[in-house]
XYZ file of N, CA and C in Angstrom:
423
model
N -64.595 -25.474 -1.023
C -64.932 -24.564 -2.099
C -63.832 -24.609 -3.163
N -64.228 -24.629 -4.390
C -63.295 -24.622 -5.513
C -62.918 -23.170 -5.804
N -61.629 -22.901 -5.816
C -61.185 -21.543 -6.151
C -60.801 -21.480 -7.620
N -60.979 -20.330 -8.222
C -60.600 -20.150 -9.619
C -59.093 -19.914 -9.706
N -58.419 -20.711 -10.510
C -56.971 -20.590 -10.697
C -56.744 -19.655 -11.879
N -55.921 -18.623 -11.674
C -55.714 -17.625 -12.719
C -54.258 -17.456 -13.138
N -53.326 -18.137 -12.460
C -51.908 -18.014 -12.811
C -51.229 -19.365 -12.612
N -50.176 -19.599 -13.409
C -49.466 -20.871 -13.403
C -47.965 -20.645 -13.512
N -47.213 -21.621 -13.037
C -45.778 -21.679 -13.271
C -45.466 -22.889 -14.135
N -44.604 -22.692 -15.103
C -44.000 -23.760 -15.893
C -42.530 -23.744 -15.499
N -42.052 -24.786 -14.828
C -40.647 -24.866 -14.430
C -39.898 -25.729 -15.426
N -38.887 -25.169 -16.059
C -37.999 -25.932 -16.929
C -36.979 -26.611 -16.041
N -36.737 -27.899 -16.253
C -35.729 -28.664 -15.518
C -34.765 -29.309 -16.502
N -33.481 -29.307 -16.148
C -32.487 -30.006 -16.955
C -31.358 -30.476 -16.061
N -30.606 -31.444 -16.529
C -29.500 -32.002 -15.755
C -28.398 -30.962 -15.632
N -28.054 -30.649 -14.393
C -27.117 -29.559 -14.098
C -25.750 -29.740 -14.749
N -25.287 -30.966 -14.855
C -23.941 -31.213 -15.375
C -23.881 -31.266 -16.906
N -25.015 -31.117 -17.579
C -25.059 -31.227 -19.038
C -25.022 -29.849 -19.695
N -23.921 -29.552 -20.363
C -23.824 -28.284 -21.097
C -24.819 -28.250 -22.248
N -25.041 -29.399 -22.874
C -26.000 -29.466 -23.984
C -27.418 -29.179 -23.487
N -27.793 -29.729 -22.333
C -29.129 -29.490 -21.781
C -29.301 -28.018 -21.392
N -28.261 -27.413 -20.824
C -28.313 -25.983 -20.502
C -28.505 -25.171 -21.782
N -27.795 -25.521 -22.838
C -27.945 -24.818 -24.117
C -29.364 -24.989 -24.656
N -29.937 -26.186 -24.525
C -31.314 -26.425 -24.964
C -32.293 -25.579 -24.154
N -32.085 -25.516 -22.838
C -32.963 -24.721 -21.976
C -32.860 -23.242 -22.339
N -31.650 -22.759 -22.551
C -31.462 -21.351 -22.916
C -32.101 -21.054 -24.269
N -31.977 -21.985 -25.216
C -32.610 -21.800 -26.524
C -34.130 -21.731 -26.387
N -34.704 -22.573 -25.520
C -36.149 -22.529 -25.290
C -36.545 -21.200 -24.658
N -35.769 -20.727 -23.694
C -36.059 -19.428 -23.071
C -35.947 -18.300 -24.092
N -34.983 -18.379 -24.990
C -34.855 -17.376 -26.050
C -36.076 -17.393 -26.965
N -36.582 -18.599 -27.284
C -37.805 -18.703 -28.089
C -39.007 -18.100 -27.359
N -39.092 -18.356 -26.049
C -40.176 -17.771 -25.249
C -40.102 -16.254 -25.304
N -38.906 -15.702 -25.114
C -38.737 -14.245 -25.194
C -39.134 -13.712 -26.563
N -38.750 -14.412 -27.630
C -39.093 -13.979 -28.987
C -40.608 -13.972 -29.186
N -41.277 -15.031 -28.735
C -42.734 -15.110 -28.889
C -43.434 -14.040 -28.052
N -42.890 -13.749 -26.867
C -43.412 -12.632 -26.071
C -43.296 -11.334 -26.858
N -42.125 -11.114 -27.437
C -41.884 -9.899 -28.204
C -42.815 -9.742 -29.394
N -43.209 -10.851 -29.988
C -44.152 -10.838 -31.115
C -45.594 -10.638 -30.655
N -45.836 -10.746 -29.337
C -47.194 -10.652 -28.822
C -47.987 -11.940 -28.978
N -47.295 -13.048 -29.243
C -47.968 -14.334 -29.434
C -48.613 -14.824 -28.140
N -47.932 -14.621 -27.027
C -48.459 -14.940 -25.706
C -47.751 -14.077 -24.682
N -48.212 -14.159 -23.430
C -47.523 -13.539 -22.300
C -47.028 -14.669 -21.414
N -45.720 -14.781 -21.298
C -45.069 -15.782 -20.450
C -43.787 -15.138 -19.933
N -43.622 -15.043 -18.639
C -42.516 -14.291 -18.037
C -41.484 -15.237 -17.433
N -40.346 -15.464 -18.120
C -39.274 -16.274 -17.520
C -38.536 -15.497 -16.434
N -38.123 -16.209 -15.402
C -37.292 -15.616 -14.355
C -35.857 -16.072 -14.564
N -35.045 -15.940 -13.543
C -33.619 -16.270 -13.643
C -33.392 -17.780 -13.800
N -32.263 -18.107 -14.400
C -31.833 -19.500 -14.489
C -31.146 -19.878 -13.181
N -31.526 -21.012 -12.625
C -30.894 -21.562 -11.419
C -29.988 -22.710 -11.852
N -28.697 -22.543 -11.669
C -27.730 -23.572 -12.085
C -27.489 -24.583 -10.977
N -28.547 -25.187 -10.509
C -28.485 -26.175 -9.445
C -29.750 -26.102 -8.619
N -29.845 -26.912 -7.574
C -31.047 -26.942 -6.742
C -31.331 -25.592 -6.070
N -32.613 -25.200 -6.059
C -33.073 -23.991 -5.373
C -34.456 -24.297 -4.806
N -34.645 -24.056 -3.503
C -35.947 -24.315 -2.892
C -36.362 -25.755 -3.115
N -37.597 -25.977 -3.560
C -38.061 -27.350 -3.748
C -37.545 -28.003 -5.030
N -36.882 -27.237 -5.872
C -36.465 -27.722 -7.186
C -35.089 -28.382 -7.091
N -35.013 -29.688 -7.381
C -33.814 -30.472 -7.076
C -32.700 -30.427 -8.122
N -32.899 -29.657 -9.183
C -31.893 -29.611 -10.245
C -31.947 -28.232 -10.904
N -31.127 -28.017 -11.903
C -31.138 -26.740 -12.610
C -32.540 -26.468 -13.144
N -32.936 -25.189 -13.075
C -34.313 -24.869 -13.426
C -34.460 -23.401 -13.809
N -35.615 -23.117 -14.370
C -36.037 -21.743 -14.623
C -37.557 -21.729 -14.570
N -38.089 -20.769 -13.848
C -39.534 -20.628 -13.698
C -40.067 -19.690 -14.780
N -41.210 -20.062 -15.367
C -41.891 -19.214 -16.338
C -43.319 -19.014 -15.850
N -43.688 -17.754 -15.604
C -45.039 -17.406 -15.158
C -45.941 -17.249 -16.379
N -47.144 -17.854 -16.305
C -48.113 -17.759 -17.391
C -49.492 -17.483 -16.784
N -50.157 -16.406 -17.215
C -51.514 -16.141 -16.721
C -52.530 -17.013 -17.461
N -53.687 -17.196 -16.856
C -54.737 -18.047 -17.418
C -55.114 -17.627 -18.836
N -55.041 -16.333 -19.120
C -55.429 -15.842 -20.440
C -54.571 -16.425 -21.570
N -53.360 -16.883 -21.242
C -52.443 -17.420 -22.249
C -52.027 -18.863 -21.960
N -52.658 -19.490 -20.974
C -52.267 -20.848 -20.594
C -52.371 -21.818 -21.775
N -53.519 -21.890 -22.417
C -53.726 -22.833 -23.516
C -52.781 -22.593 -24.674
N -52.593 -21.350 -25.025
C -51.710 -21.022 -26.146
C -50.264 -21.384 -25.817
N -49.818 -21.040 -24.587
C -48.449 -21.354 -24.197
C -48.256 -22.869 -24.076
N -49.192 -23.542 -23.431
C -49.091 -24.991 -23.236
C -48.987 -25.706 -24.587
N -49.884 -25.369 -25.507
C -49.873 -26.004 -26.816
C -48.587 -25.738 -27.583
N -48.072 -24.520 -27.482
C -46.828 -24.154 -28.168
C -45.637 -24.890 -27.566
N -45.495 -24.834 -26.239
C -44.319 -25.422 -25.591
C -44.344 -26.947 -25.697
N -45.518 -27.547 -25.770
C -45.608 -29.002 -25.953
C -44.984 -29.430 -27.279
N -44.987 -28.549 -28.245
C -44.453 -28.872 -29.563
C -42.984 -28.497 -29.754
N -42.476 -27.567 -28.952
C -41.098 -27.087 -29.165
C -40.131 -27.487 -28.050
N -40.627 -28.078 -26.970
C -39.773 -28.427 -25.830
C -38.692 -29.416 -26.258
N -37.411 -29.071 -25.993
C -36.343 -30.033 -26.286
C -36.457 -31.257 -25.382
N -36.057 -32.403 -25.882
C -36.153 -33.646 -25.116
C -35.332 -33.591 -23.828
N -34.265 -32.812 -23.809
C -33.403 -32.732 -22.626
C -33.966 -31.825 -21.534
N -35.095 -31.191 -21.787
C -35.716 -30.271 -20.822
C -37.093 -30.803 -20.447
N -37.290 -31.064 -19.154
C -38.615 -31.423 -18.645
C -39.324 -30.156 -18.201
N -40.640 -30.205 -18.192
C -41.432 -29.094 -17.674
C -42.317 -29.595 -16.547
N -42.286 -28.897 -15.431
C -43.223 -29.146 -14.343
C -44.183 -27.962 -14.326
N -45.464 -28.257 -14.405
C -46.492 -27.227 -14.481
C -47.338 -27.309 -13.221
N -47.566 -26.150 -12.601
C -48.446 -26.133 -11.428
C -49.218 -24.827 -11.350
N -50.405 -24.872 -10.742
C -51.177 -23.646 -10.546
C -50.586 -22.822 -9.412
N -50.931 -21.552 -9.406
C -50.625 -20.670 -8.271
C -51.944 -20.409 -7.560
N -52.086 -21.000 -6.394
C -53.312 -20.821 -5.616
C -52.922 -20.438 -4.189
N -53.887 -20.467 -3.306
C -53.635 -20.193 -1.885
C -52.897 -21.339 -1.212
N -52.753 -22.474 -1.903
C -52.234 -23.701 -1.309
C -50.922 -24.123 -1.961
N -49.825 -23.518 -1.531
C -48.523 -23.758 -2.149
C -48.117 -25.228 -2.120
N -48.314 -25.901 -0.997
C -47.926 -27.307 -0.895
C -48.739 -28.178 -1.865
N -50.039 -28.012 -1.886
C -50.874 -28.770 -2.818
C -50.507 -28.468 -4.274
N -50.223 -27.205 -4.566
C -49.863 -26.821 -5.938
C -48.613 -27.547 -6.419
N -47.689 -27.848 -5.489
C -46.422 -28.494 -5.839
C -46.418 -30.011 -5.613
N -47.545 -30.567 -5.190
C -47.610 -32.017 -4.958
C -48.786 -32.627 -5.703
N -49.992 -32.348 -5.281
C -51.198 -32.973 -5.836
C -51.652 -32.356 -7.152
N -51.219 -31.133 -7.444
C -51.748 -30.408 -8.609
C -50.714 -30.198 -9.714
N -49.636 -30.950 -9.707
C -48.597 -30.755 -10.719
C -48.781 -31.697 -11.901
N -48.209 -31.298 -13.026
C -48.163 -32.133 -14.224
C -46.787 -31.958 -14.845
N -46.328 -32.959 -15.554
C -45.018 -32.910 -16.197
C -45.136 -33.146 -17.692
N -44.280 -32.473 -18.448
C -43.970 -32.816 -19.835
C -42.547 -33.337 -19.783
N -42.346 -34.542 -20.245
C -41.038 -35.170 -20.104
C -40.971 -35.898 -18.776
N -39.790 -36.420 -18.433
C -39.655 -37.159 -17.174
C -39.994 -36.295 -15.962
N -40.668 -36.906 -14.982
C -40.999 -36.185 -13.753
C -39.786 -36.128 -12.829
N -39.841 -35.186 -11.904
C -38.739 -34.931 -10.975
C -39.332 -34.810 -9.574
N -38.813 -35.550 -8.591
C -39.333 -35.394 -7.222
C -38.894 -34.052 -6.643
N -39.803 -33.401 -5.935
C -39.512 -32.092 -5.332
C -39.230 -32.238 -3.845
N -38.449 -31.316 -3.301
C -38.177 -31.254 -1.871
C -39.169 -30.264 -1.264
N -40.320 -30.765 -0.826
C -41.418 -29.888 -0.420
C -41.271 -29.312 0.988
N -40.197 -29.637 1.687
C -40.020 -29.065 3.030
C -39.852 -27.547 2.983
N -39.542 -26.992 1.830
C -39.381 -25.543 1.670
C -40.706 -24.818 1.489
N -41.790 -25.541 1.299
C -43.053 -24.932 0.912
C -43.942 -24.630 2.106
N -44.759 -23.607 1.936
C -45.722 -23.191 2.950
C -46.761 -24.293 3.138
N -46.933 -24.733 4.384
C -47.850 -25.834 4.682
C -49.309 -25.384 4.759
N -49.553 -24.185 5.270
C -50.937 -23.734 5.456
C -51.354 -22.812 4.313
N -52.648 -22.668 4.153
C -53.182 -21.842 3.074
C -52.890 -20.364 3.328
N -52.630 -19.654 2.245
C -52.443 -18.200 2.307
C -53.819 -17.534 2.258
N -53.894 -16.290 2.675
C -55.164 -15.563 2.641
C -55.626 -15.314 1.211
N -54.680 -15.027 0.326
C -54.981 -14.737 -1.077
C -53.993 -15.480 -1.962
N -54.373 -15.787 -3.192
C -53.397 -16.377 -4.112
C -52.296 -15.365 -4.433
N -51.113 -15.832 -4.780
C -49.979 -14.938 -5.012
C -50.020 -14.300 -6.398
N -50.671 -13.166 -6.529
C -50.730 -12.461 -7.819
C -49.327 -11.998 -8.189
N -48.888 -12.349 -9.366
C -47.558 -11.960 -9.832
C -47.690 -11.052 -11.052
N -46.767 -10.161 -11.215
C -46.683 -9.270 -12.369
C -47.973 -8.479 -12.598
N -48.388 -7.690 -11.610
C -49.621 -6.905 -11.762
C -49.560 -5.909 -12.914
N -48.352 -5.549 -13.354
C -48.230 -4.596 -14.466
C -48.838 -5.125 -15.765
N -48.980 -6.442 -15.896
C -49.591 -7.005 -17.099
C -51.125 -6.952 -17.055
N -51.683 -6.743 -15.862
C -53.139 -6.725 -15.665
C -53.790 -8.008 -16.214
N -53.147 -9.130 -15.909
C -53.629 -10.451 -16.306
C -53.690 -11.335 -15.071
N -54.278 -12.521 -15.217
C -54.331 -13.444 -14.091
C -55.104 -12.828 -12.929
N -54.550 -12.939 -11.720
C -55.221 -12.397 -10.538
C -55.286 -10.883 -10.548
N -54.468 -10.227 -11.365
C -54.442 -8.762 -11.424
C -55.328 -8.196 -12.532
N -56.036 -9.047 -13.257
C -56.921 -8.568 -14.336
C -58.087 -7.787 -13.746
N -58.562 -6.827 -14.498
C -59.743 -6.098 -14.085
C -60.945 -7.032 -14.118
N -61.738 -6.973 -13.069
C -62.906 -7.876 -12.971
C -63.989 -7.493 -13.940
């Protein structure tokens, strides 16, 4: 059965030892925050990881985007992404391993993930994030 995907992660990746790449990533995150503040889209950045964390093999930052703003965010970030920052995009579904292997896409160079950290079996429900926005899996039906 095909499940409806309602939430996505955009992971920013950059070379950990590059101060310039970190500055580019921070500038992109600042632009995301500014566009959020303007109401242009809803995209929720999390903390910056200054090195490998979980399946992510280099410095990174996760940005949550609900389906309602996926196209707008994707089109915007495709045009403003600094060359030193790659983006790994994946859906949030009941299948964490598949979401991080078979269902990923990259803007910029791809990065191999360490998937041993990921849940192998399907979850009962997709992981609804940020219910306070009432978007994605938390939207009113």
